[in-house]
Amino acid sequence: VIEIATLERLHTRFASLDDGEVATYIPELSKANARHFGVSVCDLEGTARQVGDVQVPFTVQSISKPFVYGLALEAHGREAVHARVGVEPSGDAFNSIIELERHSHRPYNPMVNAGAIAVSALVPGASSEERFSRVLEAFSGYAGRTLDVDHSVYQSERSTGHRNLAIAHLLRHFGVISGELDDAVDRYFKQCSVQATAHDLSLFAATLANGGVNPRTGRRMVSREHVRCVLSLMFTCGMYDSAGEWAFTVGLPAKSGVSGGLIVVIPGKLGMATYSPRLDRHGHSVRGVAFFRALAAERDLSLF
Ligand code: GLU
């Protein structure tokens, strides 16, 4: 158990940390309120301990990646998914395009953009609409409430996401994705634009901590076997090109998003999430990283 007093103390300590910048490359994200800072920790009974701005909605961005990866694993199994995407940390930035040209033409892992776009292409369904409703339905199942897309963020990324479109073109060129290019990349933009709160995301994380069953609703979202895949890749690749440092200092599976969300899982124990929009140079929330580093050190949370 992590007491509310601990969360409050660390929240106060890092609320004054103003380093970093709010993401602007997706124009709509630049409107975020940089003062917002929320912390939510959810146990396996579904009880959340929370401090600060835990009810502020923001787009999940890359925090969507592990959950869509889980969906693809459930639909096709591990072999089929990993025929298209690897399991190695890239050591490059989240939106790197170099990896595709340089090596096997297969994206490194499902947590970087190239891998996530390849995985989005694997969401099953008869039409684009049906495929995206599966994603939304799954995210809502993790949150335990109905979630929806922030259409302005989606449009904003759709009209400026040339790098991701270029990645999708390369993936199509190398045969990693087939069919309509727009289908996969558009779903990727949409999944990134689903709105949730820090409170919701602590339930996403708690579901993974709980072996794939939402602790509040009792609904199984992903098999235990696939939770292991998801958490392993969050551990090695979830923090992009600072994944090594994160593993070394915090030692827990995590995933960040450029809107300022960060989820951390203590398997078998807790799901945690923070929200604060200012980012470091890797694209992670500055306060979120500082908060979890301090918490992990203080409470000896590392898996090792
Ligand atoms: N939608 C963002 C992008 O593709 C997500 C990146 C992130 O959250 O790290 O650039």
Tab-separated table of C-alpha atoms and ligand atoms in Angstrom:
chain	number	residue	atom	x	y	z
A	1	VAL	CA	0.000	0.000	0.000
A	2	ILE	CA	1.201	3.478	-0.815
A	3	GLU	CA	-0.405	5.868	1.651
A	4	ILE	CA	-2.172	8.990	0.460
A	5	ALA	CA	0.167	11.069	2.657
A	6	THR	CA	3.148	9.842	0.601
A	7	LEU	CA	1.392	10.704	-2.653
A	8	GLU	CA	0.453	14.141	-1.344
A	9	ARG	CA	3.954	14.889	-0.159
A	10	LEU	CA	5.536	13.903	-3.478
A	11	HIS	CA	2.819	15.702	-5.424
A	12	THR	CA	3.560	18.911	-3.518
A	13	ARG	CA	7.284	18.428	-3.971
A	14	PHE	CA	7.097	18.082	-7.747
A	15	ALA	CA	4.190	20.436	-8.462
A	16	SER	CA	6.692	23.303	-8.505
A	17	LEU	CA	8.928	21.576	-11.059
A	18	ASP	CA	8.520	23.664	-14.208
A	19	ASP	CA	11.215	22.167	-16.426
A	20	GLY	CA	10.366	20.923	-19.887
A	21	GLU	CA	7.941	22.044	-22.571
A	22	VAL	CA	4.396	21.158	-23.514
A	23	ALA	CA	4.329	19.276	-26.862
A	24	THR	CA	3.575	21.568	-29.777
A	25	TYR	CA	4.276	19.375	-32.817
A	26	ILE	CA	0.646	18.302	-32.629
A	27	PRO	CA	-0.705	21.889	-32.564
A	28	GLU	CA	-3.785	21.101	-30.494
A	29	LEU	CA	-1.646	19.666	-27.654
A	30	SER	CA	-0.008	23.050	-27.104
A	31	LYS	CA	-3.278	24.251	-25.539
A	32	ALA	CA	-2.761	22.007	-22.499
A	33	ASN	CA	-2.588	23.707	-19.107
A	34	ALA	CA	1.025	23.226	-17.986
A	35	ARG	CA	0.032	23.651	-14.334
A	36	HIS	CA	-2.054	20.493	-14.275
A	37	PHE	CA	-0.608	17.675	-12.222
A	38	GLY	CA	-2.545	14.603	-11.148
A	39	VAL	CA	-1.535	11.341	-9.517
A	40	SER	CA	-3.726	8.248	-9.226
A	41	VAL	CA	-2.746	4.904	-7.721
A	42	CYS	CA	-5.215	2.043	-8.024
A	43	ASP	CA	-4.993	-1.204	-6.059
A	44	LEU	CA	-6.279	-4.611	-7.110
A	45	GLU	CA	-9.575	-4.074	-5.274
A	46	GLY	CA	-10.161	-1.180	-7.660
A	47	THR	CA	-9.704	1.486	-4.982
A	48	ALA	CA	-7.832	4.555	-6.180
A	49	ARG	CA	-5.804	6.943	-4.031
A	50	GLN	CA	-5.550	10.257	-5.806
A	51	VAL	CA	-4.042	13.712	-5.598
A	52	GLY	CA	-4.443	16.776	-7.817
A	53	ASP	CA	-5.840	16.970	-11.333
A	54	VAL	CA	-6.946	13.370	-11.747
A	55	GLN	CA	-10.219	14.214	-13.492
A	56	VAL	CA	-8.738	16.408	-16.245
A	57	PRO	CA	-9.246	14.695	-19.608
A	58	PHE	CA	-6.302	14.496	-21.991
A	59	THR	CA	-5.509	12.363	-25.008
A	60	VAL	CA	-3.752	9.110	-24.181
A	61	GLN	CA	-1.316	9.337	-27.140
A	62	SER	CA	1.303	6.592	-26.903
A	63	ILE	CA	-0.226	5.116	-23.773
A	64	SER	CA	-2.616	3.567	-26.315
A	65	LYS	CA	0.180	1.432	-27.765
A	66	PRO	CA	0.465	-1.369	-25.180
A	67	PHE	CA	-3.319	-1.773	-25.131
A	68	VAL	CA	-3.727	-2.016	-28.906
A	69	TYR	CA	-0.784	-4.412	-28.884
A	70	GLY	CA	-2.759	-6.501	-26.347
A	71	LEU	CA	-5.764	-6.420	-28.672
A	72	ALA	CA	-3.662	-7.626	-31.627
A	73	LEU	CA	-2.175	-10.433	-29.509
A	74	GLU	CA	-5.627	-11.587	-28.471
A	75	ALA	CA	-6.816	-11.562	-32.085
A	76	HIS	CA	-3.853	-13.202	-33.810
A	77	GLY	CA	-1.525	-14.689	-31.192
A	78	ARG	CA	2.060	-13.927	-30.495
A	79	GLU	CA	3.643	-15.563	-33.548
A	80	ALA	CA	1.548	-13.719	-36.089
A	81	VAL	CA	1.981	-10.346	-34.400
A	82	HIS	CA	5.718	-10.757	-34.064
A	83	ALA	CA	6.107	-11.805	-37.661
A	84	ARG	CA	5.525	-8.089	-38.308
A	85	VAL	CA	7.074	-6.335	-35.355
A	86	GLY	CA	10.075	-7.154	-33.184
A	87	VAL	CA	10.717	-7.091	-29.437
A	88	GLU	CA	13.962	-5.124	-29.230
A	89	PRO	CA	14.375	-1.660	-27.762
A	90	SER	CA	15.335	0.732	-30.547
A	91	GLY	CA	17.557	3.219	-28.729
A	92	ASP	CA	16.101	5.792	-31.126
A	93	ALA	CA	13.416	8.411	-30.636
A	94	PHE	CA	9.766	7.331	-30.556
A	95	ASN	CA	9.061	8.608	-34.048
A	96	SER	CA	12.244	7.409	-35.730
A	97	ILE	CA	11.990	6.376	-39.340
A	98	ILE	CA	15.626	5.292	-39.711
A	99	GLU	CA	15.146	1.866	-38.204
A	100	LEU	CA	12.902	0.758	-41.047
A	101	GLU	CA	15.473	1.520	-43.696
A	102	ARG	CA	18.513	0.385	-41.774
A	103	HIS	CA	17.764	-3.145	-40.664
A	104	SER	CA	15.176	-5.805	-41.262
A	105	HIS	CA	12.518	-3.379	-42.504
A	106	ARG	CA	10.508	-4.650	-39.578
A	107	PRO	CA	9.799	-2.167	-36.779
A	108	TYR	CA	11.778	-2.749	-33.608
A	109	ASN	CA	8.884	-3.072	-31.180
A	110	PRO	CA	5.193	-2.174	-30.685
A	111	MET	CA	5.966	0.817	-28.424
A	112	VAL	CA	7.656	3.028	-31.025
A	113	ASN	CA	5.476	4.678	-33.659
A	114	ALA	CA	6.489	2.402	-36.551
A	115	GLY	CA	5.697	-0.718	-34.536
A	116	ALA	CA	2.484	0.748	-33.178
A	117	ILE	CA	1.245	1.613	-36.674
A	118	ALA	CA	2.061	-1.934	-37.809
A	119	VAL	CA	0.149	-3.283	-34.805
A	120	SER	CA	-2.837	-0.985	-35.437
A	121	ALA	CA	-3.096	-2.578	-38.865
A	122	LEU	CA	-3.719	-5.908	-37.117
A	123	VAL	CA	-6.864	-4.856	-35.250
A	124	PRO	CA	-9.552	-7.219	-36.601
A	125	GLY	CA	-12.924	-6.185	-38.052
A	126	ALA	CA	-14.879	-6.063	-41.291
A	127	SER	CA	-14.541	-2.309	-41.811
A	128	SER	CA	-12.439	0.604	-40.575
A	129	GLU	CA	-15.352	1.682	-38.372
A	130	GLU	CA	-15.639	-1.746	-36.834
A	131	ARG	CA	-11.901	-1.959	-36.254
A	132	PHE	CA	-11.782	1.364	-34.481
A	133	SER	CA	-14.857	0.520	-32.391
A	134	ARG	CA	-12.944	-2.517	-31.157
A	135	VAL	CA	-10.158	-0.243	-29.980
A	136	LEU	CA	-12.546	2.159	-28.291
A	137	GLU	CA	-14.490	-0.681	-26.747
A	138	ALA	CA	-11.293	-2.199	-25.362
A	139	PHE	CA	-10.080	1.125	-23.937
A	140	SER	CA	-13.494	1.668	-22.348
A	141	GLY	CA	-13.230	-1.814	-20.831
A	142	TYR	CA	-9.870	-0.944	-19.272
A	143	ALA	CA	-11.254	2.317	-17.904
A	144	GLY	CA	-14.521	0.789	-16.766
A	145	ARG	CA	-16.451	3.617	-18.468
A	146	THR	CA	-17.191	4.755	-21.996
A	147	LEU	CA	-14.324	6.717	-23.530
A	148	ASP	CA	-14.326	8.774	-26.721
A	149	VAL	CA	-12.070	10.524	-29.200
A	150	ASP	CA	-11.051	14.165	-28.863
A	151	HIS	CA	-11.818	15.129	-32.439
A	152	SER	CA	-9.809	18.356	-32.436
A	153	VAL	CA	-6.639	16.535	-31.363
A	154	TYR	CA	-7.330	13.812	-33.911
A	155	GLN	CA	-7.799	16.347	-36.728
A	156	SER	CA	-4.754	18.261	-35.571
A	157	GLU	CA	-2.525	15.188	-35.714
A	158	ARG	CA	-4.185	13.907	-38.887
A	159	SER	CA	-3.356	17.112	-40.723
A	160	THR	CA	0.202	17.520	-39.420
A	161	GLY	CA	1.409	13.935	-38.821
A	162	HIS	CA	3.569	13.717	-41.936
A	163	ARG	CA	6.282	11.736	-40.236
A	164	ASN	CA	3.811	9.066	-39.130
A	165	LEU	CA	2.301	9.041	-42.623
A	166	ALA	CA	5.792	8.576	-44.038
A	167	ILE	CA	6.392	5.682	-41.637
A	168	ALA	CA	3.119	4.110	-42.772
A	169	HIS	CA	4.182	4.483	-46.415
A	170	LEU	CA	7.484	2.748	-45.695
A	171	LEU	CA	5.704	-0.032	-43.812
A	172	ARG	CA	3.441	-0.501	-46.817
A	173	HIS	CA	6.423	-0.439	-49.142
A	174	PHE	CA	8.174	-3.176	-47.173
A	175	GLY	CA	4.991	-5.237	-46.948
A	176	VAL	CA	4.715	-4.992	-43.142
A	177	ILE	CA	1.205	-3.628	-43.604
A	178	SER	CA	-1.110	-4.397	-46.467
A	179	GLY	CA	-4.438	-3.005	-47.585
A	180	GLU	CA	-5.450	0.610	-47.260
A	181	LEU	CA	-2.655	2.696	-45.864
A	182	ASP	CA	-5.109	5.166	-44.396
A	183	ASP	CA	-6.833	2.463	-42.475
A	184	ALA	CA	-3.857	1.689	-40.224
A	185	VAL	CA	-2.420	5.154	-39.782
A	186	ASP	CA	-5.794	6.770	-39.301
A	187	ARG	CA	-6.653	4.282	-36.583
A	188	TYR	CA	-3.300	5.010	-34.990
A	189	PHE	CA	-4.082	8.763	-34.935
A	190	LYS	CA	-7.518	8.019	-33.503
A	191	GLN	CA	-6.298	5.656	-30.809
A	192	CYS	CA	-3.790	8.335	-29.724
A	193	SER	CA	-6.643	10.851	-29.542
A	194	VAL	CA	-8.841	8.901	-27.148
A	195	GLN	CA	-9.490	11.035	-24.089
A	196	ALA	CA	-8.986	9.720	-20.585
A	197	THR	CA	-8.031	11.043	-17.158
A	198	ALA	CA	-5.206	10.061	-14.806
A	199	HIS	CA	-7.869	8.275	-12.803
A	200	ASP	CA	-8.908	6.217	-15.865
A	201	LEU	CA	-5.319	5.422	-16.751
A	202	SER	CA	-4.582	4.125	-13.265
A	203	LEU	CA	-7.346	1.580	-13.962
A	204	PHE	CA	-5.735	0.674	-17.302
A	205	ALA	CA	-2.502	0.069	-15.391
A	206	ALA	CA	-4.261	-1.761	-12.540
A	207	THR	CA	-5.868	-4.110	-15.077
A	208	LEU	CA	-2.388	-5.085	-16.273
A	209	ALA	CA	-1.175	-5.345	-12.664
A	210	ASN	CA	-4.127	-7.648	-12.035
A	211	GLY	CA	-3.171	-10.132	-14.759
A	212	GLY	CA	-5.541	-8.643	-17.355
A	213	VAL	CA	-8.762	-8.394	-15.325
A	214	ASN	CA	-10.197	-4.947	-14.593
A	215	PRO	CA	-10.235	-4.865	-10.790
A	216	ARG	CA	-13.353	-2.710	-10.705
A	217	THR	CA	-15.581	-4.469	-13.198
A	218	GLY	CA	-14.106	-7.979	-13.046
A	219	ARG	CA	-13.955	-8.043	-16.844
A	220	ARG	CA	-11.011	-9.841	-18.442
A	221	MET	CA	-9.425	-7.548	-21.036
A	222	VAL	CA	-6.411	-9.611	-22.045
A	223	SER	CA	-5.112	-13.083	-21.184
A	224	ARG	CA	-2.462	-13.547	-18.523
A	225	GLU	CA	-0.074	-14.894	-21.150
A	226	HIS	CA	-0.456	-11.738	-23.223
A	227	VAL	CA	-0.170	-9.463	-20.187
A	228	ARG	CA	3.312	-10.879	-19.836
A	229	CYS	CA	4.144	-9.846	-23.420
A	230	VAL	CA	2.697	-6.368	-22.878
A	231	LEU	CA	4.516	-5.763	-19.591
A	232	SER	CA	7.838	-7.095	-20.888
A	233	LEU	CA	7.764	-4.676	-23.789
A	234	MET	CA	6.629	-1.800	-21.601
A	235	PHE	CA	9.599	-2.591	-19.401
A	236	THR	CA	12.207	-2.714	-22.163
A	237	CYS	CA	10.719	-0.279	-24.703
A	238	GLY	CA	7.945	1.750	-23.046
A	239	MET	CA	10.182	4.723	-22.283
A	240	TYR	CA	11.791	4.849	-25.737
A	241	ASP	CA	15.392	6.008	-25.772
A	242	SER	CA	15.462	6.460	-22.017
A	243	ALA	CA	14.081	2.956	-21.323
A	244	GLY	CA	17.459	1.819	-19.971
A	245	GLU	CA	17.742	4.679	-17.548
A	246	TRP	CA	14.136	4.198	-16.462
A	247	ALA	CA	14.689	0.457	-15.856
A	248	PHE	CA	17.802	1.299	-13.890
A	249	THR	CA	16.268	3.994	-11.697
A	250	VAL	CA	12.595	2.973	-11.402
A	251	GLY	CA	12.665	-0.677	-12.427
A	252	LEU	CA	8.984	-1.056	-13.365
A	253	PRO	CA	7.069	-1.427	-16.658
A	254	ALA	CA	5.802	1.938	-17.866
A	255	LYS	CA	4.432	3.823	-20.853
A	256	SER	CA	4.401	7.524	-21.502
A	257	GLY	CA	2.459	9.697	-23.918
A	258	VAL	CA	3.352	13.099	-25.377
A	259	SER	CA	0.284	14.776	-23.932
A	260	GLY	CA	1.857	14.249	-20.493
A	261	GLY	CA	0.394	10.977	-19.245
A	262	LEU	CA	2.553	8.253	-17.734
A	263	ILE	CA	1.436	4.835	-16.507
A	264	VAL	CA	3.446	2.503	-14.309
A	265	VAL	CA	2.571	-1.056	-13.311
A	266	ILE	CA	3.651	-2.971	-10.210
A	267	PRO	CA	2.681	-6.493	-11.311
A	268	GLY	CA	0.407	-8.219	-8.805
A	269	LYS	CA	0.079	-5.037	-6.754
A	270	LEU	CA	-0.782	-1.623	-8.191
A	271	GLY	CA	-1.540	0.407	-11.291
A	272	MET	CA	-0.369	4.023	-11.223
A	273	ALA	CA	-0.771	7.023	-13.502
A	274	THR	CA	0.337	10.639	-13.515
A	275	TYR	CA	-0.609	13.540	-15.731
A	276	SER	CA	1.479	16.674	-16.218
A	277	PRO	CA	2.016	18.101	-19.702
A	278	ARG	CA	5.574	19.472	-19.629
A	279	LEU	CA	7.911	17.006	-21.343
A	280	ASP	CA	11.597	16.176	-21.258
A	281	ARG	CA	13.601	15.691	-24.457
A	282	HIS	CA	12.534	12.052	-24.767
A	283	GLY	CA	8.860	13.061	-24.726
A	284	HIS	CA	8.075	11.997	-21.136
A	285	SER	CA	6.323	14.080	-18.510
A	286	VAL	CA	9.000	15.770	-16.403
A	287	ARG	CA	6.966	15.740	-13.206
A	288	GLY	CA	5.727	12.212	-13.875
A	289	VAL	CA	9.260	10.860	-14.241
A	290	ALA	CA	10.488	12.777	-11.172
A	291	PHE	CA	7.514	11.578	-9.146
A	292	PHE	CA	7.986	7.890	-9.980
A	293	ARG	CA	11.733	8.027	-9.498
A	294	ALA	CA	11.300	9.444	-6.024
A	295	LEU	CA	8.484	7.056	-5.153
A	296	ALA	CA	10.396	4.014	-6.431
A	297	ALA	CA	13.514	4.975	-4.495
A	298	GLU	CA	11.626	5.754	-1.307
A	299	ARG	CA	9.478	2.608	-1.381
A	300	ASP	CA	11.991	0.289	-2.987
A	301	LEU	CA	9.563	-0.491	-5.817
A	302	SER	CA	11.984	-1.838	-8.422
A	303	LEU	CA	11.189	-5.389	-9.559
A	304	PHE	CA	14.770	-6.228	-8.735
B	1	GLU	N1	0.484	10.532	-31.474
B	1	GLU	C1	1.841	10.749	-31.093
B	1	GLU	C2	2.747	10.573	-32.290
B	1	GLU	O1	2.564	9.654	-33.029
B	1	GLU	C3	2.206	9.823	-29.986
B	1	GLU	C4	3.636	9.905	-29.539
B	1	GLU	C5	3.829	9.686	-28.057
B	1	GLU	O2	2.880	9.832	-27.271
B	1	GLU	O3	4.951	9.374	-27.645
B	1	GLU	O4	3.631	11.341	-32.558
